[in-house]
Coordinates of C-alpha atoms in Angstrom, one line a residue:
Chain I
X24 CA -44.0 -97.8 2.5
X25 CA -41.8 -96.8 -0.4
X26 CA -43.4 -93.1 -2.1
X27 CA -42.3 -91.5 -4.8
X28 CA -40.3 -88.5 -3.7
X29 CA -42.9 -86.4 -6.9
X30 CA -45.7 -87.8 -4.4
X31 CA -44.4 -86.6 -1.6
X32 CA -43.6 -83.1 -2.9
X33 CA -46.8 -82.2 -4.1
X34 CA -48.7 -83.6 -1.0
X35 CA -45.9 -81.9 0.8
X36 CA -47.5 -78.7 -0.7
X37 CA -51.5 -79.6 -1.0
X38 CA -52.3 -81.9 1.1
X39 CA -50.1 -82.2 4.4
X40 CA -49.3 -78.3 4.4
X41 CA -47.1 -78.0 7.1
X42 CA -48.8 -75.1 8.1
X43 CA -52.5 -75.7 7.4
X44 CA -52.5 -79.1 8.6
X45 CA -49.4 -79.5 10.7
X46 CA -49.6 -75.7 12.4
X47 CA -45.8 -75.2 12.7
X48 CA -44.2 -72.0 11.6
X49 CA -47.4 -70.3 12.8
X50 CA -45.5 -67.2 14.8
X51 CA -43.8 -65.9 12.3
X52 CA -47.1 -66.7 9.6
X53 CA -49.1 -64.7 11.9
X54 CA -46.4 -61.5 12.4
X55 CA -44.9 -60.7 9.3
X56 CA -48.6 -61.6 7.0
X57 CA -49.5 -58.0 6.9
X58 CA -47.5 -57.5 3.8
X59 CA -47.6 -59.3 0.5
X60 CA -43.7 -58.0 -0.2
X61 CA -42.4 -59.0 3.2
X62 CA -44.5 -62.2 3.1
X63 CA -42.9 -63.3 -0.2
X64 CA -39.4 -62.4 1.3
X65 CA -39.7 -64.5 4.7
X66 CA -41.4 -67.5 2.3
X67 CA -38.6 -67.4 -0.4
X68 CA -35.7 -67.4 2.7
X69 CA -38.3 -70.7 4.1
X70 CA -38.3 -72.7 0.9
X71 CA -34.4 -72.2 0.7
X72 CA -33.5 -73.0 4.1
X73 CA -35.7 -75.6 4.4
X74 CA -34.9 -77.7 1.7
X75 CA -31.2 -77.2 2.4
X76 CA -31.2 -78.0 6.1
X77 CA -33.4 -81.2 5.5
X78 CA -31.4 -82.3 3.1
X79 CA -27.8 -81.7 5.8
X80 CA -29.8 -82.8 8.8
X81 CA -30.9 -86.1 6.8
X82 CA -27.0 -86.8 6.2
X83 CA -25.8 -85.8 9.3
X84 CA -28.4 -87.9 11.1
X85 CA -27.9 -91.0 9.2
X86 CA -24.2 -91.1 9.0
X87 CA -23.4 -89.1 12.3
X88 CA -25.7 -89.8 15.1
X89 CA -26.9 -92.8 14.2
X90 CA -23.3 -94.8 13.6
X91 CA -22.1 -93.1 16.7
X92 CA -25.4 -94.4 18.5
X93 CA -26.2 -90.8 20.1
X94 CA -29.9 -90.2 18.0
X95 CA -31.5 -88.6 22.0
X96 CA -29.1 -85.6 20.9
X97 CA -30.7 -84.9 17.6
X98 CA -32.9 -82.3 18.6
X99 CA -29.8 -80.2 19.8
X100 CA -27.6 -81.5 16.4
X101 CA -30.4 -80.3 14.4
X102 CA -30.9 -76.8 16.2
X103 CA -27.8 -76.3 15.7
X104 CA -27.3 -77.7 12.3
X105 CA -30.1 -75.0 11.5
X106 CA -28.6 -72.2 13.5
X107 CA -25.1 -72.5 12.0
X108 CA -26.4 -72.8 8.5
X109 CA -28.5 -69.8 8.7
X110 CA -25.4 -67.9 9.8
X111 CA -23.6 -68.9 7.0
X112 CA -26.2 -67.8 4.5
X113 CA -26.9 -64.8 6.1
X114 CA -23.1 -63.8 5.7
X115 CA -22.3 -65.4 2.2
X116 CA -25.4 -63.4 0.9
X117 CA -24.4 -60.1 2.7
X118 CA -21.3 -60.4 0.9
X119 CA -22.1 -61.9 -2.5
X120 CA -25.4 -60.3 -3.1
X121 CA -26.1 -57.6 -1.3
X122 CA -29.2 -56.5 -3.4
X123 CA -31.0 -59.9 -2.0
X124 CA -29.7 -59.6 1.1
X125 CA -31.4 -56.7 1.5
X126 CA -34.5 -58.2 0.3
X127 CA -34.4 -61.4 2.6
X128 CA -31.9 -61.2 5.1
X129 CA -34.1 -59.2 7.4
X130 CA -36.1 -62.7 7.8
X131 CA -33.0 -65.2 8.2
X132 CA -32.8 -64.4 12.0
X133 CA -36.3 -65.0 12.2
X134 CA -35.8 -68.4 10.6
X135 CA -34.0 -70.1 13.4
X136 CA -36.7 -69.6 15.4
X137 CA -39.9 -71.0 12.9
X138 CA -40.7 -74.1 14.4
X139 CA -41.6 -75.3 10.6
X140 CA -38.1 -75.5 9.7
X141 CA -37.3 -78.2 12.9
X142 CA -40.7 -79.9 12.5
X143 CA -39.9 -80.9 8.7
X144 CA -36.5 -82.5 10.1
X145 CA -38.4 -84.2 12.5
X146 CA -41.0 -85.4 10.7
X147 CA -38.5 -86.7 7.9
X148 CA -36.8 -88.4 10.0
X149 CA -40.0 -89.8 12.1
X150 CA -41.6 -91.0 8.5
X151 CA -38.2 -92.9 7.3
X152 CA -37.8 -91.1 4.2
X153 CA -35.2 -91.4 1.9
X154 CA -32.3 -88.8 0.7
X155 CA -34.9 -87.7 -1.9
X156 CA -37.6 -88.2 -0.2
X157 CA -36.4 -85.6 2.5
X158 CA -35.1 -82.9 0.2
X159 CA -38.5 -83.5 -1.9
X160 CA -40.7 -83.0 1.2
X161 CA -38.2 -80.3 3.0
X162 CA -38.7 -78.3 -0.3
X163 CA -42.6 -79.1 -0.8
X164 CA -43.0 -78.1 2.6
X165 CA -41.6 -74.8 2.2
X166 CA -43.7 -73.7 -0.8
X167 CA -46.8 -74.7 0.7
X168 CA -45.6 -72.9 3.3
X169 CA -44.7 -70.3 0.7
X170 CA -48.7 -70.7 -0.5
X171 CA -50.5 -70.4 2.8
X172 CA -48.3 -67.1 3.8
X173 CA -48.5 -65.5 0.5
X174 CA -52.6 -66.5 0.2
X175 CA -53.3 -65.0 4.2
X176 CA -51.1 -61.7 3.3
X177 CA -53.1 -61.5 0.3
X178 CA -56.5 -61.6 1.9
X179 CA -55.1 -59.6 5.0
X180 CA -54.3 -56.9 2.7
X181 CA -57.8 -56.3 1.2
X182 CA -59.7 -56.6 4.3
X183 CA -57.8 -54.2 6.2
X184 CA -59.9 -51.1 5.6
X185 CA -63.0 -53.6 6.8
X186 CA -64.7 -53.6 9.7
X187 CA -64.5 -56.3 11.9
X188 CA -65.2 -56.8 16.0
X189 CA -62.6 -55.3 18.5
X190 CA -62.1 -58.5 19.8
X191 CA -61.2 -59.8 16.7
X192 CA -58.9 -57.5 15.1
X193 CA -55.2 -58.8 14.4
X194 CA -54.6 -62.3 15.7
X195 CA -58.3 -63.5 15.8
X196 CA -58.9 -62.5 12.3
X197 CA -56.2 -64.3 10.8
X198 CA -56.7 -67.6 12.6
X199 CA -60.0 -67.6 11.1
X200 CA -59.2 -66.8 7.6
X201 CA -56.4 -69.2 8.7
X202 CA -59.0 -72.1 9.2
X203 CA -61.1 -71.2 6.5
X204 CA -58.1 -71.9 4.2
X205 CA -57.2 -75.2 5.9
X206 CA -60.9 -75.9 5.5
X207 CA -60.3 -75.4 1.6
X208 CA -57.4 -77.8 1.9
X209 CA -58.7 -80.0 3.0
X210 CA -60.7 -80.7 -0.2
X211 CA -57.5 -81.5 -1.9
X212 CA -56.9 -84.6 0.5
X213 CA -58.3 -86.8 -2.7
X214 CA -55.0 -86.1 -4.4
X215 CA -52.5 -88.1 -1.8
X216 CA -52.6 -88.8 1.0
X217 CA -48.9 -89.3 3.4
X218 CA -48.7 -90.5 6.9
Chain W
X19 CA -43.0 -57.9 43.0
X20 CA -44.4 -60.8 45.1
X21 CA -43.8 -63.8 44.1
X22 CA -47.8 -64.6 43.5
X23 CA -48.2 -61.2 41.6
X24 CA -45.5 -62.9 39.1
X25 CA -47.7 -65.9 38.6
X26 CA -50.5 -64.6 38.4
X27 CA -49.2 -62.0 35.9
X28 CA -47.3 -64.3 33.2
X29 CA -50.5 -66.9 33.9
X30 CA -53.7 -64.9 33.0
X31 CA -53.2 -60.8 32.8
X32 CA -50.2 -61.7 30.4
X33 CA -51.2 -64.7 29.3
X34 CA -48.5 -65.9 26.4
X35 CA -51.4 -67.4 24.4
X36 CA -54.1 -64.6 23.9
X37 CA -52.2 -61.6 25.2
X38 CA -48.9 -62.2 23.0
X39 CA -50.2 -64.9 20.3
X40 CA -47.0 -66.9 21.1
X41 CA -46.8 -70.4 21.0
X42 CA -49.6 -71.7 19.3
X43 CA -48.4 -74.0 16.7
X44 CA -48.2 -76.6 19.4
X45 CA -51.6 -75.4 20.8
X46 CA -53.5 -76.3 17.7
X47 CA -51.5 -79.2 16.6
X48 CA -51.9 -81.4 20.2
X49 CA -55.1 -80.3 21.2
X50 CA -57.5 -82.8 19.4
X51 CA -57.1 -85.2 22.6
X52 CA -57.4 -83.9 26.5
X53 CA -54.6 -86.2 27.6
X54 CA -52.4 -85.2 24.8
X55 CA -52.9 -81.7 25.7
X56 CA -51.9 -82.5 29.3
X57 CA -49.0 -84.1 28.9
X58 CA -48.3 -81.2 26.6
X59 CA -48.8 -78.4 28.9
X60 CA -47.2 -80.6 31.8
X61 CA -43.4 -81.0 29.6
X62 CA -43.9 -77.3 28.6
X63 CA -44.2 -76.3 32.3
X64 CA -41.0 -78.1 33.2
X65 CA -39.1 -77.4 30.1
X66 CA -40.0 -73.6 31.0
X67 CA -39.2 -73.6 34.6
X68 CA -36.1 -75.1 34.8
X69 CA -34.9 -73.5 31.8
X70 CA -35.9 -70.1 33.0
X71 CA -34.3 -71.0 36.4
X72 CA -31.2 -71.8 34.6
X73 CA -30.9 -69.2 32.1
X74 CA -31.3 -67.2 35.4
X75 CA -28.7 -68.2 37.1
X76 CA -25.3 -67.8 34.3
X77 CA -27.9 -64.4 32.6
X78 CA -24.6 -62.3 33.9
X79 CA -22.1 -65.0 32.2
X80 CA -23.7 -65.5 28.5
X81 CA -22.0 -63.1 26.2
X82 CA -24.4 -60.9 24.3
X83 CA -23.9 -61.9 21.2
X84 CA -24.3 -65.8 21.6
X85 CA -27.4 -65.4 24.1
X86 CA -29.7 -66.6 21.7
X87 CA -27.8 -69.9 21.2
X88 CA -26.9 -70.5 24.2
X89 CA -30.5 -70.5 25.4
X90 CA -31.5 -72.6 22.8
X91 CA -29.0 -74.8 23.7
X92 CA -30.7 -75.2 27.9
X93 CA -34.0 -75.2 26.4
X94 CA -33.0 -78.2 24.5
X95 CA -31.2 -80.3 27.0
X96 CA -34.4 -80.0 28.9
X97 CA -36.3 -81.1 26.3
X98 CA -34.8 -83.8 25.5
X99 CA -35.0 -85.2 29.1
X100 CA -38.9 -84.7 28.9
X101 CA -39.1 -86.7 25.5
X102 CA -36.9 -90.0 27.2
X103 CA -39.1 -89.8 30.0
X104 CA -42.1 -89.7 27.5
X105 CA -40.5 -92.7 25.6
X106 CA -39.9 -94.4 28.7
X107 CA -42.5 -94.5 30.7
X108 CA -45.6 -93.6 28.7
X109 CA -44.6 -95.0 24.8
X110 CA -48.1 -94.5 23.9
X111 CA -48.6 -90.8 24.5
X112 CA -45.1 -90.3 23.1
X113 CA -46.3 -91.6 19.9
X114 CA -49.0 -89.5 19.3
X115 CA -47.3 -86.7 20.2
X116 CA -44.6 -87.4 17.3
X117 CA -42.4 -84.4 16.7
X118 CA -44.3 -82.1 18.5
X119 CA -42.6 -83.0 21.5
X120 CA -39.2 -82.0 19.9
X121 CA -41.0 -78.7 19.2
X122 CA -40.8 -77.6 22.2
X123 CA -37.7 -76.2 21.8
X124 CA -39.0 -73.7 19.7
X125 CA -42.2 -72.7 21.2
X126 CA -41.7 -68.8 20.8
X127 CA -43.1 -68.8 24.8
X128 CA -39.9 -70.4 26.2
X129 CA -37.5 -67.9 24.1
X130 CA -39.8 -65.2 25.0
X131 CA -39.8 -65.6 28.5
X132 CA -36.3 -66.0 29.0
X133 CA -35.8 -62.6 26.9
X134 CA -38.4 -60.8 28.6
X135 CA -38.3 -62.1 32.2
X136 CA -35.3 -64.8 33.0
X137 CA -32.4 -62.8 31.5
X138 CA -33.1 -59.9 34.2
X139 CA -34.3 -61.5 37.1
X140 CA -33.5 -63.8 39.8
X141 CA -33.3 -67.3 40.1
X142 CA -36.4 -68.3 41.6
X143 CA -38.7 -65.3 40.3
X144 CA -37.8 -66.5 36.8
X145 CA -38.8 -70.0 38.1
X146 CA -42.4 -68.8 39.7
X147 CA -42.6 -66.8 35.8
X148 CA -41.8 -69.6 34.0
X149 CA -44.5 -71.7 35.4
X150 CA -47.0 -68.6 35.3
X151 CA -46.6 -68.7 32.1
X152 CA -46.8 -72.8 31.1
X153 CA -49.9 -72.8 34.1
X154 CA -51.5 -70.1 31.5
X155 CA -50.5 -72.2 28.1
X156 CA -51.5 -75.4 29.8
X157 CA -54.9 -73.6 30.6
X158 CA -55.3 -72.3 26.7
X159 CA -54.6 -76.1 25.6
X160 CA -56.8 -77.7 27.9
X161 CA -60.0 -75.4 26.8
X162 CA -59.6 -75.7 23.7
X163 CA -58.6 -79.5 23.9
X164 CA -62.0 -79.9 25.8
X165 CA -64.4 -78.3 23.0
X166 CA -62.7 -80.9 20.1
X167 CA -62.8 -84.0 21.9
X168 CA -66.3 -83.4 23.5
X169 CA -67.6 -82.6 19.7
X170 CA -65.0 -84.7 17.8
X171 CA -65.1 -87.9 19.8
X172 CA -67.7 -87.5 22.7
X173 CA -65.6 -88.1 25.1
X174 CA -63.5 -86.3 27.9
X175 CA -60.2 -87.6 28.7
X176 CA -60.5 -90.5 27.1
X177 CA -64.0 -91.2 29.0
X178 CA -67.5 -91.5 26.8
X179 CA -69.9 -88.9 28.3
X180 CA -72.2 -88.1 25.5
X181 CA -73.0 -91.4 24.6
X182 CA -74.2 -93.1 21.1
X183 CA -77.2 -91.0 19.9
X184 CA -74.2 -87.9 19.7
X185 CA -73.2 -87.7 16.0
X186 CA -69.5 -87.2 16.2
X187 CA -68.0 -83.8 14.6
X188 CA -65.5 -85.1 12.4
X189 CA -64.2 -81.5 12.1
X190 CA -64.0 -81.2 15.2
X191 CA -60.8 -83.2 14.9
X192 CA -59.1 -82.3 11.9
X193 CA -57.1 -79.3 11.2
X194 CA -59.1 -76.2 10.6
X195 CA -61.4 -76.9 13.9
X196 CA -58.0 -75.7 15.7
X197 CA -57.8 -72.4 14.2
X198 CA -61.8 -71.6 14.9
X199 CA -61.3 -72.4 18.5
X200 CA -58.4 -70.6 19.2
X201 CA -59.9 -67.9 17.2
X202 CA -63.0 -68.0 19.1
X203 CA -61.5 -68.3 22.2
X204 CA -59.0 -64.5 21.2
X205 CA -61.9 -62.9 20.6
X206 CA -64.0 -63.6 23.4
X207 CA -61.2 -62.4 25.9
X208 CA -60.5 -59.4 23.9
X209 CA -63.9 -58.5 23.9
X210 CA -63.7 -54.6 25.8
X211 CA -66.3 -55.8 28.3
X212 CA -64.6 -59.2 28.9
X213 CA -61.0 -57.2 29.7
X214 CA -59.3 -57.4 32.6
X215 CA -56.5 -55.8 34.0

């Protein structure tokens, strides 16, 4: 089924939140969410890597693996693919722009490692997309990311003097607020829906 | 440490799931279906054993520096074999699984027990740790799998037990019915009383 790659993005964001309804990236969601700053830091370094890599891990799929008929290695290609690029950021930021460095290279490292990043290069590749497609969804992707971080961090931040039950404090707390907010997206499904 | 005070350890008293919060994103995403959950837990208990018994074994050859890569790089190759054998010999589950097979690779648990455990110990120690550790995650799935399919579809493993008058839990199966029960399931082992160990 041919989408429109506008489709895709905004469902990307609303509607097939790759956290919310696809639960990847949630380590890193649940660890560095005490903060609003730090929260918009990681997310920022997210939506950047993510679009970029799905948009080199589409390529290099398509007109690497496949050609040379060696797709069962993709998982390695595009662990690496990830590792490498997030290296390379990581030092062409530390020397370009150190005042952003500073800001989000903390979280690069920490990148590699989010699950979210690999899933959407799976998934991309799982749905057939399209060049477009692929960056559209990589980059939806990582601002509903973005948006489910950014909202938990938020909420996190004013409950915190609270009480809540021992058992409940830290991880427990945030899952539930976690499914409460998929619960409230799930009310945008009417929008689009992607498979 | 004996080798059953390992197991036991990474398994329950340290249990990567509710202890360390690691590796959930595959423990909500699978966990609608009991089988799916099982298969799961069964390629995450290989993945992590033999990768643990590897990284084991050349811990005193991997340069510092490239540690990280290089035991992304095992934990892959392992994967990958578990996701052909899915393909071959059980397409169906394989399907429904989707990416999340491929996501193994980075299920924090695996990283976190080769840096906590694997890079220091022996050979088979790190082997008995690793499958502590996917027994325990395997355990976590399989509860939690249990509650959503019994509400969501009525049925365990596949098999009908509650029958027509049950009026199936459509939440039960979507997303946010993942969060609730792990959340549930947190709190109710870190509940003071509840505490072991």
């Amino acid at each position: 089924m041919e989408l429109n790659a506008f489709i895709i993005f905004i469902a990307a964001i609303f509607t097939s939140n790759i956290l919310l309804t696809n639960f990847l990236g949630m380590c890193s969601f649940l660890s560095v969410s005490k903060e609003v700053e730090s929260s918009i830091g990681l997310g920022m370094a997210v939506v950047f890597v993510m679009t970029i890599t799905s948009a080199i891990n589409y390529v290099v799929y398509h007109y690497i693996l496949v050609p040379l008929d060696i797709i069962y290695l993709q998982y390695i290609i595009f662990i690496i693919v990830i590792a490498a690029f997030v290296q390379l950021t990581e030092m062409v930021m530390e020397r370009f722009s150190p005042i952003l460095y500073y800001s989000l290279g903390i979280f690069l490292p920490l990148i590699t490692v989010n699950c979210a990043i690999l899933g959407v290069s799976l998934f991309m590749i799982i749905r057939n997309y399209s060049f477009i497609q692929s960056v559209a969804y990589g980059a939806g992707s990582g601002l509903g990311w973005l948006l489910a971080i950014l909202a938990l961090a938020g909420i996190r931040q004013r409950i915190k003097e609270k009480y809540v039950p021992t058992g409940l404090v830290g991880a427990g707390l945030s899952l539930i607020i976690t499914g409460i907010m998929a619960l409230a997206f799930v009310g945008f499904s009417g929008i689009v829906v992607i498979q | 440490m004996k080798k059953k005070e390992i197991f036991i350890t990474s398994a329950f008293t340290q249990n990567s799931v509710w202890r360390q919060i690691l590796g959930i994103c595959s423990a909500l995403a699978v966990t609608n279906l009991m089988l799916n959950s099982l298969v799961m837990g069964l390629g995450v208990i290989f993945t992590l054993a033999l990768s643990s018994f590897t990284i084991s074994i050349i811990r005193d050859l991997i340069p510092k520096r490239i540690r990280m890569m290089v035991q992304t790089l095992i934990i892959a190759s392992y994967v990958i074999i578990v996701d052909l054998f899915l393909k071959a010999y059980y397409p169906e589950i394989s399907k429904s699984l989707g990416p999340y097979v491929g996501l193994i690779i980075t299920n924090c648990i695996i990283m976190g027990r080769a840096e906590a455990f694997a890079g220091k110990n022996a050979p088979i120690d790190s082997m008995i740790d690793g499958i502590g550790a996917g027994v325990g995650y395997t355990i976590v799935l399989l509860i939690i799998a249990f509650v959503r399919e019994l509400f969501g579809f009525g049925s365990v493993f596949g098999i009908p037990l509650l029958g027509d008058w049950w009026t199936k839990w459509s939440i039960m199966v979507m997303a946010p019915s993942a969060f609730f029960m792990l959340a549930i399931l947190i709190w109710i082992i870190n509940t003071p009383k509840l505490k072991r160990g």
